[in-house]
Structure formats: structure tokens, C-alpha cells
Coordinates of C-alpha atoms in Angstrom, one line a residue:
D1 CA 39.4 92.2 96.4
T2 CA 37.7 89.0 97.2
A3 CA 37.5 87.0 100.4
Q4 CA 39.7 83.8 100.6
S5 CA 37.8 80.5 100.9
P6 CA 38.4 78.4 104.1
T7 CA 40.1 75.8 101.9
T8 CA 42.6 78.3 100.5
M9 CA 43.4 79.7 103.9
K10 CA 43.9 76.2 105.2
G11 CA 46.3 75.4 102.4
L12 CA 48.3 78.6 103.1
C13 CA 48.6 77.6 106.8
H14 CA 50.1 74.3 105.8
L15 CA 52.7 76.1 103.7
L16 CA 53.6 78.6 106.3
P17 CA 56.2 76.4 108.1
A18 CA 57.9 75.7 104.8
I19 CA 58.0 79.4 103.9
V20 CA 59.4 80.3 107.3
A21 CA 62.1 77.6 106.9
V22 CA 63.1 78.9 103.5
V23 CA 63.3 82.5 104.7
S24 CA 65.3 81.5 107.8
L25 CA 67.8 79.6 105.5
V26 CA 68.2 82.6 103.3
L27 CA 68.8 84.9 106.2
A28 CA 71.3 82.5 107.7
T29 CA 73.2 82.3 104.4
L30 CA 73.3 86.0 104.1
A31 CA 74.6 86.3 107.7
A32 CA 77.3 83.8 107.0
D33 CA 78.3 85.6 103.9
D34 CA 78.5 88.9 105.9
L35 CA 80.7 87.1 108.5
V36 CA 83.1 85.9 105.9
T37 CA 83.2 89.4 104.4
A38 CA 83.8 91.0 107.8
T39 CA 86.6 88.9 109.1
C40 CA 88.8 86.0 108.2
Q41 CA 89.9 85.2 111.8
D42 CA 88.0 81.8 111.7
S43 CA 90.2 79.5 109.7
V44 CA 87.1 77.6 108.4
A45 CA 85.6 80.8 107.0
C46 CA 88.6 81.6 104.8
A47 CA 90.3 78.2 104.4
D48 CA 90.9 79.1 100.7
V49 CA 93.3 82.0 101.6
D50 CA 96.9 80.8 101.1
T51 CA 99.1 82.0 103.9
G52 CA 102.3 80.3 102.7
R53 CA 104.7 78.5 104.9
Y54 CA 103.5 79.9 108.2
P55 CA 99.7 80.2 109.0
T56 CA 100.1 83.3 111.1
W57 CA 102.8 86.1 111.6
E58 CA 103.4 84.6 115.0
D59 CA 104.2 81.1 113.7
A60 CA 107.2 82.3 111.8
P61 CA 110.8 81.9 113.2
T62 CA 111.9 84.4 115.8
S63 CA 115.3 85.3 117.2
A64 CA 113.8 86.6 120.4
E65 CA 116.2 84.5 122.5
E66 CA 119.2 86.1 120.9
F67 CA 118.1 89.6 120.3
G68 CA 115.1 90.3 122.6
H69 CA 115.2 91.9 126.0
D70 CA 112.6 93.3 128.5
N71 CA 113.7 96.9 128.3
P72 CA 115.7 97.2 131.5
E73 CA 116.0 100.8 132.6
E74 CA 119.7 100.9 132.4
I75 CA 119.6 99.7 128.7
C76 CA 116.5 101.2 127.2
R77 CA 116.5 104.4 129.2
L78 CA 113.5 105.7 127.3
P79 CA 110.4 107.3 128.8
I80 CA 107.6 104.7 128.3
I81 CA 104.2 106.5 128.4
S82 CA 100.6 105.9 127.4
L83 CA 99.0 107.4 124.3
R84 CA 96.9 109.7 126.5
K85 CA 100.0 111.1 128.1
W86 CA 101.8 111.5 124.8
E87 CA 98.9 113.5 123.3
A88 CA 98.3 115.6 126.4
G89 CA 102.0 116.5 126.8
K90 CA 102.5 117.0 123.0
F91 CA 105.8 115.2 123.4
W92 CA 106.5 115.2 119.6
R93 CA 107.8 118.7 120.2
Y94 CA 110.7 117.4 122.2
D95 CA 114.1 116.3 121.0
Q96 CA 113.7 113.1 122.9
P97 CA 112.7 109.6 121.8
F98 CA 109.6 108.1 123.4
L99 CA 108.0 104.6 123.5
V100 CA 104.2 105.0 123.6
T101 CA 101.8 102.3 124.6
N102 CA 98.1 101.5 123.7
V103 CA 98.3 103.2 120.3
T104 CA 96.4 100.5 118.4
D105 CA 93.8 99.6 121.0
D106 CA 90.9 100.8 118.8
W107 CA 92.5 100.0 115.4
P108 CA 90.6 97.6 113.1
A109 CA 94.1 96.7 111.8
M110 CA 94.7 94.5 114.8
Q111 CA 92.1 92.1 113.2
N112 CA 92.4 93.1 109.6
F113 CA 96.2 92.9 109.4
A114 CA 96.3 89.4 110.9
K115 CA 98.0 87.4 108.2
R116 CA 95.1 85.4 106.7
E117 CA 92.7 88.4 106.8
F118 CA 95.4 90.8 105.5
L119 CA 96.0 88.5 102.5
R120 CA 92.3 88.3 101.8
R121 CA 91.7 92.0 101.9
Y122 CA 94.9 93.4 100.3
P123 CA 96.5 90.7 98.1
D124 CA 96.9 93.0 95.0
V125 CA 98.2 96.2 96.7
V126 CA 101.4 97.1 94.9
V127 CA 104.5 97.7 97.2
G128 CA 108.1 98.4 96.7
M129 CA 110.7 96.1 98.2
G130 CA 114.5 96.3 98.5
S131 CA 117.4 94.9 100.5
S132 CA 117.7 95.9 104.2
R133 CA 121.2 97.2 103.5
E134 CA 120.2 99.3 100.5
L135 CA 117.3 100.8 102.3
G136 CA 119.5 101.6 105.3
Q137 CA 122.2 103.2 103.2
T138 CA 120.0 105.3 100.9
G139 CA 116.6 105.4 102.6
P140 CA 113.3 104.4 100.9
D141 CA 112.9 107.8 99.3
D142 CA 116.2 107.8 97.4
A143 CA 115.8 104.1 96.6
G144 CA 112.1 104.5 95.8
D145 CA 112.1 104.4 92.1
A146 CA 114.7 101.6 92.1
L147 CA 112.7 99.4 94.4
K148 CA 111.3 96.3 92.8
K149 CA 107.6 96.4 92.6
T150 CA 105.5 93.5 93.7
T151 CA 102.2 92.8 95.4
I152 CA 101.5 92.1 99.1
E153 CA 100.5 88.5 98.2
D154 CA 103.5 87.8 96.1
Y155 CA 105.9 89.2 98.7
V156 CA 104.4 87.3 101.6
L157 CA 104.1 84.0 99.8
N158 CA 107.1 83.9 97.5
V159 CA 109.7 86.4 98.7
M160 CA 109.5 87.1 102.5
H161 CA 110.9 83.8 103.6
D162 CA 113.1 83.0 100.6
P163 CA 116.6 82.6 102.1
E164 CA 118.1 83.6 98.7
Q165 CA 116.3 87.0 98.9
D166 CA 116.8 89.7 101.5
K167 CA 113.9 91.8 100.4
Y168 CA 112.1 94.1 102.8
V169 CA 108.9 96.1 102.1
F170 CA 109.3 99.7 103.1
D171 CA 108.3 102.3 100.5
R172 CA 107.0 105.7 101.7
K173 CA 105.8 106.4 98.1
L174 CA 103.3 103.6 98.6
N175 CA 99.8 104.5 97.5
I176 CA 97.9 102.8 100.3
P177 CA 94.3 102.1 99.5
D178 CA 91.6 103.8 101.5
G179 CA 90.5 100.6 103.3
L180 CA 94.1 100.0 104.6
V181 CA 94.3 103.6 105.9
E182 CA 90.9 103.3 107.6
D183 CA 92.2 100.2 109.4
C184 CA 94.7 102.4 111.2
Q185 CA 92.2 104.8 112.8
P186 CA 92.2 106.7 115.0
Y187 CA 95.6 108.1 114.2
P188 CA 97.7 109.2 117.2
Q189 CA 98.3 112.9 117.4
P190 CA 99.8 114.9 115.7
L191 CA 98.7 112.9 112.6
R192 CA 95.1 113.1 113.5
W193 CA 95.1 116.9 113.4
F194 CA 96.0 116.9 109.7
R195 CA 93.2 114.4 109.0
E196 CA 90.6 116.4 110.9
D197 CA 91.7 119.9 109.7
P198 CA 94.2 119.7 106.8
L199 CA 93.6 123.3 105.7
G200 CA 94.1 124.5 109.2
V201 CA 97.4 122.6 109.6
L202 CA 98.7 123.7 106.2
G203 CA 97.7 127.3 107.0
S204 CA 99.7 127.3 110.1
N205 CA 103.0 129.1 110.4
L206 CA 105.0 125.8 110.4
T207 CA 107.4 125.3 107.6
P208 CA 106.7 122.2 105.4
N209 CA 109.5 120.1 106.9
K210 CA 107.9 120.5 110.3
L211 CA 104.4 119.5 109.4
W212 CA 102.9 116.2 110.3
K213 CA 100.5 114.9 107.7
D214 CA 98.1 111.9 107.5
H215 CA 100.7 109.9 105.7
L216 CA 101.5 106.2 106.3
A217 CA 104.0 103.8 104.9
L218 CA 103.6 100.0 105.3
T219 CA 106.6 97.9 106.3
I220 CA 106.7 94.1 106.3
G221 CA 109.7 92.0 107.0
R222 CA 110.8 88.7 108.4
D223 CA 113.0 87.9 111.4
Q224 CA 116.4 89.7 111.6
Q225 CA 115.6 92.1 108.8
G226 CA 115.7 95.8 109.4
L227 CA 117.3 99.0 108.3
T228 CA 121.0 99.7 109.2
F229 CA 122.1 103.0 110.8
H230 CA 120.4 105.9 109.1
R231 CA 118.9 109.4 109.9
H232 CA 115.9 111.4 108.7
N233 CA 113.2 113.7 109.8
A234 CA 111.2 113.0 113.0
A235 CA 109.2 109.9 112.6
L236 CA 106.6 107.7 114.2
N237 CA 106.8 103.9 113.9
I238 CA 103.9 101.8 115.1
V239 CA 104.2 98.0 115.3
L240 CA 101.1 95.9 114.8
F241 CA 102.6 92.4 114.7
G242 CA 106.0 91.2 115.8
K243 CA 108.6 93.2 117.6
K244 CA 111.4 95.6 116.7
R245 CA 114.7 96.2 118.5
W246 CA 115.9 99.8 118.2
I247 CA 119.4 101.2 118.8
L248 CA 119.3 105.0 118.8
Y249 CA 122.2 107.4 119.0
D250 CA 121.7 111.1 120.1
Q251 CA 122.5 113.5 117.2
I252 CA 124.0 116.0 119.7
R253 CA 126.8 113.5 120.4
F254 CA 128.0 113.5 116.8
A255 CA 126.7 116.8 115.5
E256 CA 130.2 118.3 115.4
N257 CA 132.1 115.1 115.3
K258 CA 131.2 112.9 112.3
T259 CA 134.1 110.6 112.9
R260 CA 132.5 109.5 116.1
L261 CA 129.4 108.5 114.2
K262 CA 131.5 106.6 111.6
R263 CA 133.3 104.8 114.4
M264 CA 129.9 103.8 116.0
T265 CA 128.3 102.5 112.8
R266 CA 131.2 100.8 111.1
D267 CA 134.4 98.9 111.8
I268 CA 137.1 101.4 110.8
N269 CA 139.4 98.6 109.8
K270 CA 136.7 97.1 107.5
P271 CA 134.6 100.1 106.4
I272 CA 131.6 98.2 105.2
Q273 CA 128.1 98.7 106.6
L274 CA 127.1 95.5 108.3
T275 CA 123.5 94.3 108.5
T276 CA 121.8 95.0 111.8
P277 CA 122.1 91.6 113.3
E278 CA 125.8 91.4 112.3
W279 CA 126.5 94.8 113.8
I280 CA 125.0 93.7 117.1
R281 CA 127.0 90.4 117.0
Q282 CA 130.3 91.8 115.8
L283 CA 130.6 95.5 116.8
Y284 CA 128.2 96.4 119.6
G285 CA 130.4 95.0 122.3
K286 CA 133.7 96.3 120.9
D287 CA 135.5 99.5 121.6
E288 CA 133.3 102.3 123.0
R289 CA 130.0 101.5 121.2
M290 CA 128.0 99.9 124.0
E291 CA 129.2 102.6 126.5
E292 CA 128.2 105.3 124.1
I293 CA 124.7 103.9 123.6
R294 CA 124.2 103.3 127.3
K295 CA 125.2 107.0 128.0
H296 CA 124.0 108.8 124.9
G297 CA 121.5 106.6 123.3
H298 CA 118.9 103.9 123.8
D299 CA 118.5 100.1 123.2
C300 CA 114.9 99.2 123.3
V301 CA 112.4 96.5 122.1
Q302 CA 109.1 97.7 120.8
G303 CA 106.1 95.3 120.9
P304 CA 102.7 95.1 119.2
G305 CA 100.5 98.2 119.7
E306 CA 103.4 100.4 120.7
M307 CA 104.8 103.5 118.9
L308 CA 108.4 104.6 118.9
Y309 CA 109.0 108.3 118.3
V310 CA 112.4 109.1 116.7
P311 CA 113.4 112.8 116.7
R312 CA 114.9 114.5 113.7
G313 CA 118.5 113.6 113.1
W314 CA 118.9 110.8 115.6
A315 CA 121.0 107.9 114.1
H316 CA 119.2 104.6 114.5
M317 CA 119.1 101.0 113.4
V318 CA 116.1 98.6 113.5
L319 CA 116.0 94.8 113.8
N320 CA 112.8 92.7 113.3
I321 CA 112.2 90.0 115.9
G322 CA 109.9 87.6 114.2
D323 CA 107.7 88.4 111.2
T324 CA 106.9 92.1 111.7
V325 CA 104.2 94.4 110.3
A326 CA 104.3 98.1 111.1
V327 CA 103.2 101.5 109.8
V328 CA 105.3 104.6 109.7
S329 CA 104.8 108.3 109.3
E330 CA 107.4 111.0 109.0
R331 CA 107.2 114.7 109.6
G332 CA 107.6 116.6 106.4
L333 CA 107.2 113.3 104.4
D334 CA 110.1 113.3 101.8
N335 CA 111.9 116.3 103.2
S336 CA 114.6 114.2 104.8
I337 CA 117.9 115.5 106.1

């Protein structure tokens, strides 16, 4: 090694500010790139992401004035409890619906499923879509192979708000990518137990149709879409954006009287299955239906961050209020009743 001359050292000192400036510029560029990678919440950061007709889920049309309500006790009649209370009490063991709050408080999905960010992260994820009536009549499992395949980007931009198409994304056979699943952590119990100890859960003495697994389905739909009256195994439905109106009917009420269920769900003079909004408009207030729901069921509105638990066998219909994004898990997965 040789000592640097004073002239050389002086030259380096003159260059030092320029070097520092260049390094600072590089670091700033990298930081900006990381910001864009991390989130798309700032419209400037991701202005190139096409969100279609409406910039956000919340900007889309909503029928809240016609179909929304504030869950008055005499109408909703559901226990509304916190996630902490739900888990401590293990209320999924009860044959009673519950509305659970604060479920998504720590979920990255509350940022990553915002419309612009969602389309940036998951545009090419393949989903199945079908008509609300078809899904309500057959269920997504029976309709699964017949559902038309599309991508999240194509559905949101080209199908979701097309008045000529009544297509609703709800496919429990969906192969959700890891990133999308991680956005929905931490799972509420009992899903979290399977994720933390799958062998222990599978090795329990529970029969397969009573097991909760770390399974999610993604549902996306516009205002006034939703499944007509149907039944299945116990399920958890968690809303991230939008709202859902639920009308639930206790299975005990019609367990030995299927005629009663048919009279509730359809006009016996015109035995066709109406869409959910038309059922509310045309049939809910006629005959004994409203009285039956007020005494033996529930009529509730579920908001963002809330989870609705539907026990096995309960008949229920669902109506989206505004653009709605939700995730669903069902006990026993495809072992429906």
C-alpha cells in the first residue's frame, strides 16, 4: 500500500458530495420501489392499475337505502359478540348463529384487498363464476365444474358490472394462492387450530364432516347479488368490503315439515325461485313469512370486518349491499348436506 498524495486526497474530498448525492438518489429510488411493491393505496403509486368503472369498491352503486338496516334487536335477534368472546366461548359448537366483530382487525387483506391493490396483486388468479340463482339452487360445489372460469381482473373489469350478466364469484374449489391466504391471517378459531396443528386436528375423534380446516373460498359480487335460499354444513362468512344482508331460518322449524320451508322460500302459486332482492320485495311481507323469521329466524346486516356463523342445516339467503368482497370457510369442506 502506498500513501495518498495531498493532491489526490483533496480531489476525493471535492467528489465526496457528488458521491453522497448519487448514493442518496439510489437509496431513495429503492425505497420508492419498495413502497410501490408494498402497497397500492396511494393512487399516484399505482396509477397504471385499471380499476374499471369505479375506482374503489365503495364507489360502486349501493342499495343500502332499500335493503339496509341497523340490526334492531327485534329484527336481527342475533348475539353480536367480539372475536375474543367467540373464541373463549367456543361458540361454533352451538346450533345458534352468531355475528362476530373485530375479526379482520389484524388482517393485511384490509389493505391488500382494497380494489386497486387487489387488482395489482392478484389479476391472474383463476376463479369460477356463475349466476346467483344457479349457485343458490345447486351450491358452488355441485355447480363447481360447470362454473365458467375467468380471472379476477377479467371478472372485476368486464363482468362484475355488466347489466347483461348476472355472474357472481363463489367457488369453494378455488385454488387460492399463498399470498392471498396469508392476507387473511390470523384465522379466527377454529380454523386457526387446523393451520397450527393439522395432524392433531385430523387425529382427533371428530368425523370428517365435523372438522374445520384452513380452507377459504373467495366471493366477489356487485350490489343486489347473492345466493337464494340454500342449506349446507356449518360455515363462517367474513366480509372485508361491502355489506351483506342475511335472512336465516331455523332448521328445527322445518325439520319435520318440508312444506313449511317450501312455503317460506317460494310462492306456491308460482313455484319458481326468485332472486334474493325479488324475494324480499315480493314475498317477505306476504303470508306468514315475516312473522316466521321474526320468531324462528334472523334478519341481519353484516358489515366489513364482521363474521357471520351459520350452523349446519339452517336455511339462509344472502344479499350484497354494494360491491362486496368476502371469504368463506365451511366445516367439512365439500361434505354438504
